[in-house]
Amino acid sequence: MNGGALNKQTQNQGSCFWVIPDGYIPPDSSGELVSHESICVLNCGEAAAQLRIHIYFEDREPLEGIKEIVEGRRTRHIRTTSLEKGGERIPEGVPYAITVESDVPVFVQYSRLDTTQPELALMSVMAYPADK
Amino acid sequence: MNGGALNKQTQNQGSCFWVIPDGYIPPDSSGELVSHESICVLNCGEAAAQLRIHIYFEDREPLEGIKEIVEGRRTRHIRTTSLEKGGERIPEGVPYAITVESDVPVFVQYSRLDTTQPELALMSVMAYPADK
Amino acid sequence: MNGGALNKQTQNQGSCFWVIPDGYIPPDSSGELVSHESICVLNCGEAAAQLRIHIYFEDREPLEGIKEIVEGRRTRHIRTTSLEKGGERIPEGVPYAITVESDVPVFVQYSRLDTTQPELALMSVMAYPADK
Amino acid sequence: MNGGALNKQTQNQGSCFWVIPDGYIPPDSSGELVSHESICVLNCGEAAAQLRIHIYFEDREPLEGIKEIVEGRRTRHIRTTSLEKGGERIPEGVPYAITVESDVPVFVQYSRLDTTQPELALMSVMAYPADK
């Protein structure tokens, strides 16, 4: 199979809606590495993926429709602290949840690095594909 | 797609039954952070989700039907130490398993933070959707 | 729904074949906790689950058909170091893979605790259901 | 069921395309253990699996078609630093993504061990099966 056909076939197996119930930005860091989370998106197709990211909280209305782009045949590991809409960002130290909507099928994994206490900790999950 | 339609479509892709075979409440902690587990639930729909959580053990009958609520368009990161029914709680330091039943489709992720030995460790899995 | 009906419905959504490609028993430990892996099995049904566990290696024939039992309405977190057939066990410090076959549907998660270097590390995955 | 039939049935439930959006080779290590990632592949079938591994980046064209083999009834835990095509390797310290294509169905899990700061951290995910 040539690369173009492979990209198209692979892309079609992706999902346009991914869910990550456990979001949390650790407020503290220690050592050289800064605590952070990443939403890791892979776009195997040729066209750019227009993302709309929605943030759900425990005690207030969601922050909906944060826009991001992942170019074709590229990955992006998006730091959650970089997400912003109308000046609003995800606060540190509060439990939240993430959904990622894309106009073309993509693949999404979520990882967190926590250095609140000295020495780092890692966790990672494949996001849940909500339209399969 | 407007927000309401999106919420409904997303919710329908969730599951009403999620399974987490590896539950364990670490009995010890060190440093500033307390060892704990969280059942992270996302309810994208408008209506509140009525949860019934069941706990399975290695050597005795399950503790069934612990009730929790997750309001519409909200997430809740439920600490397993907070679960209680008729005065019974999940004991620390014993292997157990969790199932989460919901009256409307939701999404569930499970995470554990362990500070038994100094410096924290993290693990996380997407729960297994048992009715898909 | 009463408990019996619920158990049966849930059990039917489990899988009779689960796959864990990344097995590894850390040969070293430090601190109070011993490095170990667990195959965490949940049996929601009434009948006992007869397991047959198969171990694949990088450079030799698999060790097949290790027998274990998980009673009905019980979980078991099986340490991989306890697995044994005809005197043969999984060696420490070598990469291997695990498949878990069950005569009734169950749910399987795999977790590893590593204390090779001081302070523990954790990882966990839901096993892959190979007959869904 | 005899071993041969079991192998065939199991293999057929695998996938020929797996996706890992979050790849990262930590550039630093400390202590006795070296930071690394492994692509853990299980081939339950009799025939060898011919793999083609594709690496996607954030800011340039993918590195496609790295060839690896996993013999029948074997597992291989492939270190990402060992992947090479025409002298090109995956650089350390940059976010990337992985897809694994196989000519026969296999199972894939991805794990990372990070010792950038003293004491190790682990993370692991089941890769996403893109042709199921």
Coordinates of C-alpha atoms in Angstrom, one line a residue:
Chain A
M1 CA 0.0 0.0 0.0
N2 CA 1.4 3.4 -0.8
G3 CA 1.8 6.1 1.8
G4 CA -1.2 8.2 0.7
A5 CA -3.6 5.3 0.7
L6 CA -2.3 4.2 4.0
N7 CA -2.7 7.6 5.5
K8 CA -6.3 7.8 4.3
Q9 CA -7.2 4.3 5.6
T10 CA -5.6 5.0 9.0
Q11 CA -7.2 8.3 9.4
N12 CA -10.7 6.8 8.7
Q13 CA -10.2 4.6 11.7
G14 CA -9.6 7.5 14.0
S15 CA -12.4 9.2 16.0
C16 CA -13.9 12.7 15.8
F17 CA -14.7 12.8 19.5
W18 CA -12.4 11.8 22.4
V19 CA -13.1 11.9 26.1
I20 CA -10.6 12.3 29.1
P21 CA -12.5 12.3 32.4
D22 CA -9.5 12.9 34.7
G23 CA -7.9 16.3 34.0
Y24 CA -5.8 18.0 36.7
I25 CA -3.0 20.6 36.5
P26 CA -0.7 20.1 39.5
P27 CA -0.1 23.5 41.0
D28 CA 3.3 22.7 42.3
S29 CA 6.6 21.5 40.8
S30 CA 10.0 20.6 42.1
G31 CA 13.3 19.8 40.4
E32 CA 14.1 20.6 36.8
L33 CA 10.8 19.4 35.3
V34 CA 7.6 21.4 35.5
S35 CA 4.3 19.5 36.3
H36 CA 2.1 19.5 33.3
E37 CA -0.5 17.6 31.2
S38 CA -0.5 17.0 27.5
I39 CA -3.3 16.2 25.1
C40 CA -1.4 14.3 22.4
V41 CA -3.1 14.3 19.1
L42 CA -2.1 12.4 15.9
N43 CA -3.5 13.5 12.6
C44 CA -2.6 10.8 10.0
G45 CA -4.6 12.4 7.2
E46 CA -3.5 15.0 4.6
A47 CA -5.9 17.8 5.7
A48 CA -5.4 19.9 8.9
A49 CA -7.7 18.9 11.8
Q50 CA -9.7 21.7 13.4
L51 CA -10.1 20.9 17.0
R52 CA -12.7 22.2 19.5
I53 CA -11.8 21.4 23.1
H54 CA -14.4 21.5 25.8
I55 CA -13.5 21.6 29.6
Y56 CA -16.0 20.4 32.2
F57 CA -15.8 21.3 35.9
E58 CA -17.2 20.0 39.1
D59 CA -19.1 23.1 40.2
R60 CA -19.7 25.4 37.2
E61 CA -20.7 25.5 33.5
P62 CA -18.2 24.1 31.0
L63 CA -15.7 26.2 29.1
E64 CA -16.6 25.2 25.6
G65 CA -15.1 25.6 22.1
I66 CA -11.4 26.2 22.6
K67 CA -9.9 26.1 19.1
E68 CA -6.7 24.3 18.2
I69 CA -5.2 23.0 14.9
V70 CA -3.2 19.9 14.1
E71 CA -1.7 20.0 10.6
G72 CA -2.0 17.0 8.3
R73 CA 0.5 14.2 8.8
R74 CA 1.6 15.8 12.1
T75 CA 1.3 15.2 15.8
R76 CA 0.8 17.9 18.5
H77 CA 1.3 17.4 22.2
I78 CA -0.8 20.3 23.5
R79 CA -0.1 21.5 27.0
T80 CA -3.4 22.1 28.9
T81 CA -2.0 25.3 30.4
S82 CA -1.7 26.7 26.9
L83 CA -5.5 26.3 26.3
E84 CA -7.3 29.7 26.3
K85 CA -10.6 31.2 25.2
G86 CA -11.5 34.8 25.7
G87 CA -8.9 35.2 28.3
E88 CA -10.2 32.2 30.3
R89 CA -7.8 29.3 31.1
I90 CA -8.0 26.0 33.0
P91 CA -7.3 26.8 36.7
E92 CA -4.6 24.8 38.5
G93 CA -5.3 22.4 41.3
V94 CA -9.0 21.7 40.4
P95 CA -10.4 18.4 39.1
Y96 CA -11.8 18.8 35.6
A97 CA -12.6 16.7 32.4
I98 CA -11.8 17.2 28.8
T99 CA -13.5 16.4 25.5
V100 CA -11.8 16.8 22.1
E101 CA -13.9 17.3 19.0
S102 CA -12.3 17.2 15.6
D103 CA -13.7 17.8 12.1
V104 CA -11.6 14.9 10.7
P105 CA -10.7 11.6 12.5
V106 CA -7.7 11.8 14.7
F107 CA -6.1 9.8 17.6
V108 CA -5.8 11.2 21.2
Q109 CA -3.8 10.1 24.2
Y110 CA -3.6 12.0 27.5
S111 CA -0.5 12.1 29.7
R112 CA 0.4 13.9 33.0
L113 CA 3.8 14.5 34.5
D114 CA 3.6 15.5 38.2
T115 CA 6.6 16.8 40.2
T116 CA 4.6 18.1 43.1
Q117 CA 6.9 16.1 45.4
P118 CA 10.5 15.7 44.4
E119 CA 11.1 13.2 41.7
L120 CA 8.6 12.9 38.9
A121 CA 5.5 10.7 38.5
L122 CA 3.9 9.9 35.1
M123 CA 0.5 8.7 34.1
S124 CA -1.1 8.2 30.6
V125 CA -4.3 6.9 29.1
M126 CA -5.6 6.5 25.6
A127 CA -8.5 8.9 25.5
Y128 CA -12.0 7.3 25.0
P129 CA -13.3 7.4 21.5
A130 CA -16.9 8.6 21.8
D131 CA -18.1 8.1 18.3
K132 CA -17.0 4.6 17.6
Chain B
M1 CA -23.6 21.8 15.8
N2 CA -24.9 23.7 18.8
G3 CA -23.9 22.9 22.3
G4 CA -27.1 21.1 23.3
A5 CA -27.1 18.8 20.3
L6 CA -23.4 18.1 20.9
N7 CA -24.0 17.3 24.5
K8 CA -26.7 14.8 23.6
Q9 CA -24.7 13.2 20.8
T10 CA -21.7 12.8 23.1
Q11 CA -23.7 11.5 26.0
N12 CA -25.2 8.8 23.8
Q13 CA -21.7 7.5 23.1
G14 CA -21.0 7.0 26.8
S15 CA -21.6 3.8 28.7
C16 CA -24.0 2.9 31.6
F17 CA -21.6 0.3 33.0
W18 CA -17.9 0.7 33.7
V19 CA -15.5 -1.8 35.2
I20 CA -12.2 -1.2 37.2
P21 CA -10.7 -4.5 38.2
D22 CA -7.7 -3.1 40.1
G23 CA -8.8 -1.1 43.2
Y24 CA -6.5 -0.5 46.1
I25 CA -6.4 2.2 48.8
P26 CA -2.8 2.6 49.9
P27 CA -2.8 2.6 53.7
D28 CA 0.2 4.8 54.1
S29 CA 1.3 8.3 52.9
S30 CA 4.3 10.4 53.1
G31 CA 5.1 14.0 52.2
E32 CA 2.3 16.6 51.6
L33 CA 0.1 14.5 49.4
V34 CA -2.2 11.8 50.8
S35 CA -2.4 8.5 48.9
H36 CA -5.8 8.1 47.3
E37 CA -7.8 6.8 44.4
S38 CA -10.4 8.7 42.3
I39 CA -13.2 7.5 40.1
C40 CA -13.4 10.3 37.6
V41 CA -16.9 10.5 36.0
L42 CA -17.9 12.9 33.2
N43 CA -21.6 13.5 32.5
C44 CA -21.9 15.4 29.2
G45 CA -25.7 15.3 29.2
E46 CA -28.2 17.7 30.6
A47 CA -29.8 15.4 33.2
A48 CA -28.1 14.3 36.4
A49 CA -26.6 10.8 36.4
Q50 CA -27.6 8.5 39.3
L51 CA -24.7 6.2 40.0
R52 CA -24.7 2.9 41.8
I53 CA -21.2 1.8 42.6
H54 CA -20.5 -1.9 43.5
I55 CA -17.3 -3.1 45.3
Y56 CA -16.0 -6.7 44.8
F57 CA -13.6 -8.3 47.2
E58 CA -11.3 -11.3 47.2
D59 CA -12.8 -13.2 50.1
R60 CA -16.3 -12.0 50.8
E61 CA -19.6 -10.9 49.3
P62 CA -19.7 -7.6 47.3
L63 CA -20.7 -4.3 48.8
E64 CA -23.4 -3.3 46.3
G65 CA -25.4 -0.2 45.5
I66 CA -23.4 2.7 46.9
K67 CA -25.2 5.8 45.5
E68 CA -23.6 8.9 44.1
I69 CA -24.8 11.7 41.8
V70 CA -23.0 13.6 39.0
E71 CA -25.0 16.6 37.8
G72 CA -25.6 17.3 34.1
R73 CA -22.7 18.9 32.2
R74 CA -20.4 18.3 35.2
T75 CA -17.5 16.0 36.1
R76 CA -16.9 14.5 39.6
H77 CA -13.6 13.0 40.7
I78 CA -14.9 10.7 43.5
R79 CA -12.5 9.7 46.2
T80 CA -13.0 6.0 47.0
T81 CA -12.4 6.6 50.7
S82 CA -15.6 8.8 50.6
L83 CA -17.8 5.9 49.4
E84 CA -20.1 4.6 52.1
K85 CA -23.3 2.6 52.5
G86 CA -24.9 1.8 55.8
G87 CA -21.7 2.7 57.6
E88 CA -19.6 0.3 55.6
R89 CA -16.6 1.7 53.7
I90 CA -13.9 0.2 51.5
P91 CA -11.1 -1.0 53.8
E92 CA -7.5 0.2 53.2
G93 CA -4.8 -2.1 52.1
V94 CA -6.9 -4.8 50.5
P95 CA -7.2 -5.6 46.8
Y96 CA -10.7 -5.0 45.4
A97 CA -12.6 -4.2 42.2
I98 CA -15.1 -1.6 41.2
T99 CA -18.1 -1.5 38.9
V100 CA -20.0 1.8 38.2
E101 CA -23.6 1.6 37.0
S102 CA -25.3 4.8 35.7
D103 CA -28.9 5.5 34.6
V104 CA -27.6 7.7 31.8
P105 CA -24.5 7.2 29.7
V106 CA -21.3 8.7 31.3
F107 CA -17.5 8.3 30.9
V108 CA -15.3 6.9 33.6
Q109 CA -11.5 7.0 34.3
Y110 CA -9.8 5.6 37.3
S111 CA -6.6 7.1 38.8
R112 CA -4.4 6.3 41.9
L113 CA -1.9 8.4 43.6
D114 CA 0.4 6.5 45.9
T115 CA 2.8 8.2 48.4
T116 CA 3.5 5.1 50.5
Q117 CA 7.2 5.6 50.0
P118 CA 8.5 9.2 49.8
E119 CA 7.8 10.9 46.4
L120 CA 4.5 10.1 44.7
A121 CA 3.6 7.6 42.1
L122 CA 0.6 7.8 39.7
M123 CA -1.4 5.4 37.6
S124 CA -4.5 5.8 35.5
V125 CA -6.7 3.7 33.3
M126 CA -9.8 4.4 31.3
A127 CA -12.4 2.1 32.9
Y128 CA -13.8 -0.7 30.7
P129 CA -17.2 0.0 29.2
A130 CA -19.2 -3.1 29.8
D131 CA -22.3 -2.4 27.8
K132 CA -20.7 -1.3 24.5
Chain C
M1 CA -32.8 -4.5 38.2
N2 CA -32.0 -6.9 41.0
G3 CA -28.5 -8.0 41.9
G4 CA -28.7 -11.4 40.2
A5 CA -29.9 -10.0 36.8
L6 CA -27.3 -7.3 37.0
N7 CA -24.5 -9.8 37.7
K8 CA -25.5 -11.8 34.7
Q9 CA -25.9 -8.9 32.4
T10 CA -22.5 -7.5 33.5
Q11 CA -20.7 -10.8 33.1
N12 CA -22.0 -11.2 29.6
Q13 CA -20.2 -8.0 28.6
G14 CA -16.8 -9.3 29.8
S15 CA -14.4 -11.1 27.6
C16 CA -13.0 -14.7 27.6
F17 CA -9.6 -13.7 26.2
W18 CA -7.4 -10.8 27.4
V19 CA -4.0 -9.8 26.2
I20 CA -1.2 -7.9 28.0
P21 CA 1.8 -7.4 25.7
D22 CA 4.1 -5.8 28.3
G23 CA 5.0 -8.1 31.1
Y24 CA 8.2 -7.6 33.2
I25 CA 9.0 -8.7 36.8
P26 CA 11.5 -6.1 38.1
P27 CA 14.4 -8.1 39.7
D28 CA 15.2 -5.5 42.3
S29 CA 13.3 -3.7 45.1
S30 CA 14.1 -1.0 47.6
G31 CA 12.3 0.4 50.6
E32 CA 9.3 -1.3 52.2
L33 CA 7.5 -2.3 49.1
V34 CA 8.5 -5.2 46.9
S35 CA 8.4 -4.8 43.1
H36 CA 5.7 -6.8 41.6
E37 CA 3.0 -7.2 38.9
S38 CA -0.6 -8.1 39.3
I39 CA -3.1 -9.6 36.9
C40 CA -6.4 -8.2 38.4
V41 CA -9.4 -10.3 37.4
L42 CA -13.0 -9.4 38.2
N43 CA -15.6 -12.2 37.9
C44 CA -19.1 -10.6 38.2
G45 CA -21.0 -13.8 37.5
E46 CA -22.2 -16.5 39.9
A47 CA -20.0 -19.4 38.7
A48 CA -16.3 -19.7 39.3
A49 CA -14.0 -18.7 36.3
Q50 CA -11.5 -21.3 35.3
L51 CA -8.5 -19.3 34.0
R52 CA -5.7 -20.6 31.7
I53 CA -2.8 -18.1 31.6
H54 CA -0.3 -18.3 28.7
I55 CA 3.2 -16.6 28.9
Y56 CA 5.1 -15.6 25.7
F57 CA 8.8 -14.9 25.6
E58 CA 11.2 -13.2 23.2
D59 CA 13.4 -16.1 22.5
R60 CA 11.7 -19.4 23.4
E61 CA 8.4 -21.3 23.2
P62 CA 5.5 -20.1 25.3
L63 CA 4.7 -21.4 28.8
E64 CA 1.1 -22.3 28.2
G65 CA -1.9 -23.3 30.3
I66 CA -1.1 -22.1 33.8
K67 CA -4.4 -22.7 35.8
E68 CA -6.0 -20.3 38.2
I69 CA -9.5 -19.9 39.6
V70 CA -11.5 -16.8 40.4
E71 CA -14.7 -17.6 42.4
G72 CA -18.1 -16.1 41.4
R73 CA -18.7 -12.5 42.5
R74 CA -15.1 -12.1 43.5
T75 CA -12.0 -10.3 42.3
R76 CA -8.4 -11.7 42.5
H77 CA -5.3 -9.7 42.1
I78 CA -2.9 -12.4 41.0
R79 CA 0.8 -11.8 41.5
T80 CA 2.8 -13.0 38.4
T81 CA 5.5 -14.4 40.6
S82 CA 3.0 -16.8 42.0
L83 CA 2.2 -18.4 38.6
E84 CA 3.7 -21.8 38.2
K85 CA 3.2 -24.9 36.0
G86 CA 5.2 -28.1 36.5
G87 CA 7.8 -26.2 38.5
E88 CA 8.3 -23.6 35.9
R89 CA 7.9 -19.9 36.8
I90 CA 8.2 -16.6 34.9
P91 CA 11.8 -15.5 35.2
E92 CA 12.6 -12.1 36.6
G93 CA 14.2 -9.3 34.5
V94 CA 13.1 -10.6 31.1
P95 CA 10.5 -9.0 28.8
Y96 CA 7.4 -11.2 28.3
A97 CA 3.7 -11.1 27.4
I98 CA 0.6 -12.5 28.9
T99 CA -2.7 -13.9 27.6
V100 CA -5.6 -14.8 29.9
E101 CA -8.2 -17.3 28.8
S102 CA -11.4 -17.8 30.8
D103 CA -14.3 -20.2 30.5
V104 CA -16.7 -17.5 31.5
P105 CA -16.5 -13.8 30.7
V106 CA -14.4 -11.7 33.1
F107 CA -12.6 -8.3 33.2
V108 CA -8.8 -8.0 33.4
Q109 CA -6.5 -5.1 34.3
Y110 CA -2.7 -5.3 34.6
S111 CA -0.6 -3.2 37.1
R112 CA 3.1 -3.1 37.9
L113 CA 4.7 -1.6 41.0
D114 CA 8.5 -1.0 40.6
T115 CA 10.8 -0.1 43.4
T116 CA 14.0 -0.9 41.6
Q117 CA 15.3 2.6 42.4
P118 CA 14.2 4.1 45.8
E119 CA 10.6 5.4 45.8
L120 CA 8.0 3.5 43.9
A121 CA 6.7 3.8 40.4
L122 CA 3.3 2.5 39.2
M123 CA 1.8 1.7 35.8
S124 CA -1.5 0.1 34.9
V125 CA -3.5 -0.8 31.7
M126 CA -6.8 -2.3 31.1
A127 CA -5.9 -5.6 29.3
Y128 CA -7.0 -5.9 25.6
P129 CA -10.2 -7.9 25.1
A130 CA -9.3 -10.3 22.2
D131 CA -12.8 -11.7 21.6
K132 CA -14.9 -8.6 21.4
Chain D
M1 CA -9.2 -26.2 22.4
N2 CA -5.7 -27.2 21.4
G3 CA -2.8 -24.8 21.3
G4 CA -2.8 -24.3 17.5
A5 CA -6.5 -23.6 17.2
L6 CA -6.2 -21.2 20.2
N7 CA -3.3 -19.4 18.7
K8 CA -5.1 -18.9 15.4
Q9 CA -8.3 -17.7 17.1
T10 CA -6.4 -15.3 19.3
Q11 CA -4.3 -13.9 16.5
N12 CA -7.4 -13.2 14.4
Q13 CA -8.6 -10.9 17.2
G14 CA -5.5 -8.8 17.0
S15 CA -5.1 -5.7 14.9
C16 CA -2.9 -4.9 11.9
F17 CA -2.7 -1.2 12.8
W18 CA -2.0 0.3 16.2
V19 CA -1.6 4.0 17.2
I20 CA 0.4 5.6 20.0
P21 CA 0.0 9.4 19.9
D22 CA 2.4 10.2 22.8
G23 CA 5.9 9.3 22.0
Y24 CA 8.9 10.9 23.8
I25 CA 12.4 9.7 24.5
P26 CA 13.6 11.4 27.7
P27 CA 17.1 12.8 27.0
D28 CA 18.3 12.4 30.5
S29 CA 18.7 9.5 33.0
S30 CA 19.8 9.1 36.6
G31 CA 20.5 6.1 38.8
E32 CA 21.0 2.6 37.4
L33 CA 18.1 2.6 35.0
V34 CA 18.2 4.3 31.6
S35 CA 15.2 6.3 30.5
H36 CA 13.5 4.5 27.6
E37 CA 10.3 3.7 25.8
S38 CA 9.3 0.2 24.5
I39 CA 6.8 -0.8 21.8
C40 CA 5.7 -4.2 23.2
V41 CA 4.4 -6.4 20.5
L42 CA 2.8 -9.9 20.9
N43 CA 2.4 -12.2 18.0
C44 CA 0.2 -15.2 19.0
G45 CA 0.2 -16.7 15.5
E46 CA 2.5 -19.2 13.9
A47 CA 3.9 -16.9 11.2
A48 CA 6.3 -14.1 11.7
A49 CA 4.9 -10.6 11.7
Q50 CA 6.5 -8.1 9.4
L51 CA 6.1 -4.7 11.0
R52 CA 6.3 -1.3 9.4
I53 CA 6.6 1.5 12.0
H54 CA 5.8 5.1 11.1
I55 CA 7.0 8.1 13.2
Y56 CA 5.1 11.4 13.1
F57 CA 6.5 14.7 14.3
E58 CA 5.2 18.2 15.2
D59 CA 7.1 20.1 12.6
R60 CA 8.3 18.0 9.7
E61 CA 7.3 15.1 7.4
P62 CA 7.0 11.6 9.0
L63 CA 9.7 9.0 9.0
E64 CA 7.8 6.1 7.4
G65 CA 8.4 2.4 6.9
I66 CA 10.9 1.4 9.6
K67 CA 11.0 -2.4 9.4
E68 CA 11.0 -4.8 12.3
I69 CA 10.0 -8.5 12.7
V70 CA 8.3 -10.4 15.5
E71 CA 8.6 -14.2 15.1
G72 CA 5.5 -16.4 15.5
R73 CA 4.5 -17.2 19.1
R74 CA 6.9 -14.6 20.4
T75 CA 6.8 -11.2 22.0
R76 CA 9.3 -8.4 21.4
H77 CA 9.7 -5.3 23.5
I78 CA 11.2 -2.9 21.0
R79 CA 13.2 0.0 22.3
T80 CA 12.4 3.1 20.3
T81 CA 16.0 4.2 20.4
S82 CA 16.8 1.1 18.3
L83 CA 14.5 2.1 15.5
E84 CA 16.5 3.2 12.4
K85 CA 15.9 3.7 8.7
G86 CA 18.6 4.9 6.3
G87 CA 20.6 6.2 9.2
E88 CA 17.8 8.3 10.6
R89 CA 16.6 7.7 14.2
I90 CA 14.0 9.3 16.5
P91 CA 15.6 12.3 18.1
E92 CA 15.6 12.6 21.9
G93 CA 13.6 15.2 23.7
V94 CA 11.0 15.9 21.0
P95 CA 7.3 15.0 21.1
Y96 CA 6.3 12.5 18.4
A97 CA 3.7 9.8 17.6
I98 CA 3.9 6.2 16.5
T99 CA 1.9 4.0 14.2
V100 CA 2.6 0.3 13.9
E101 CA 1.5 -1.6 10.8
S102 CA 1.7 -5.4 10.7
D103 CA 1.0 -7.9 7.9
V104 CA -0.7 -10.3 10.4
P105 CA -2.8 -9.3 13.5
V106 CA -0.8 -8.6 16.6
F107 CA -1.2 -6.9 19.9
V108 CA 0.6 -3.7 21.0
Q109 CA 1.3 -1.9 24.3
Y110 CA 3.5 1.1 24.8
S111 CA 5.4 1.8 28.0
R112 CA 7.9 4.5 29.1
L113 CA 10.3 4.5 31.9
D114 CA 11.7 8.0 32.8
T115 CA 14.6 8.5 35.2
T116 CA 15.2 12.2 34.2
Q117 CA 14.9 13.1 37.9
P118 CA 16.3 10.6 40.4
E119 CA 14.0 7.7 41.1
L120 CA 12.0 6.2 38.2
A121 CA 8.6 7.0 36.8
L122 CA 6.6 4.6 34.6
M123 CA 3.6 5.0 32.3
S124 CA 1.9 2.5 30.0
V125 CA -1.0 2.4 27.6
M126 CA -2.5 -0.2 25.4
A127 CA -2.0 1.1 21.9
Y128 CA -5.2 2.1 19.9
P129 CA -6.3 -0.6 17.4
A130 CA -7.0 1.4 14.2
D131 CA -8.6 -1.3 12.1
K132 CA -11.1 -2.7 14.5

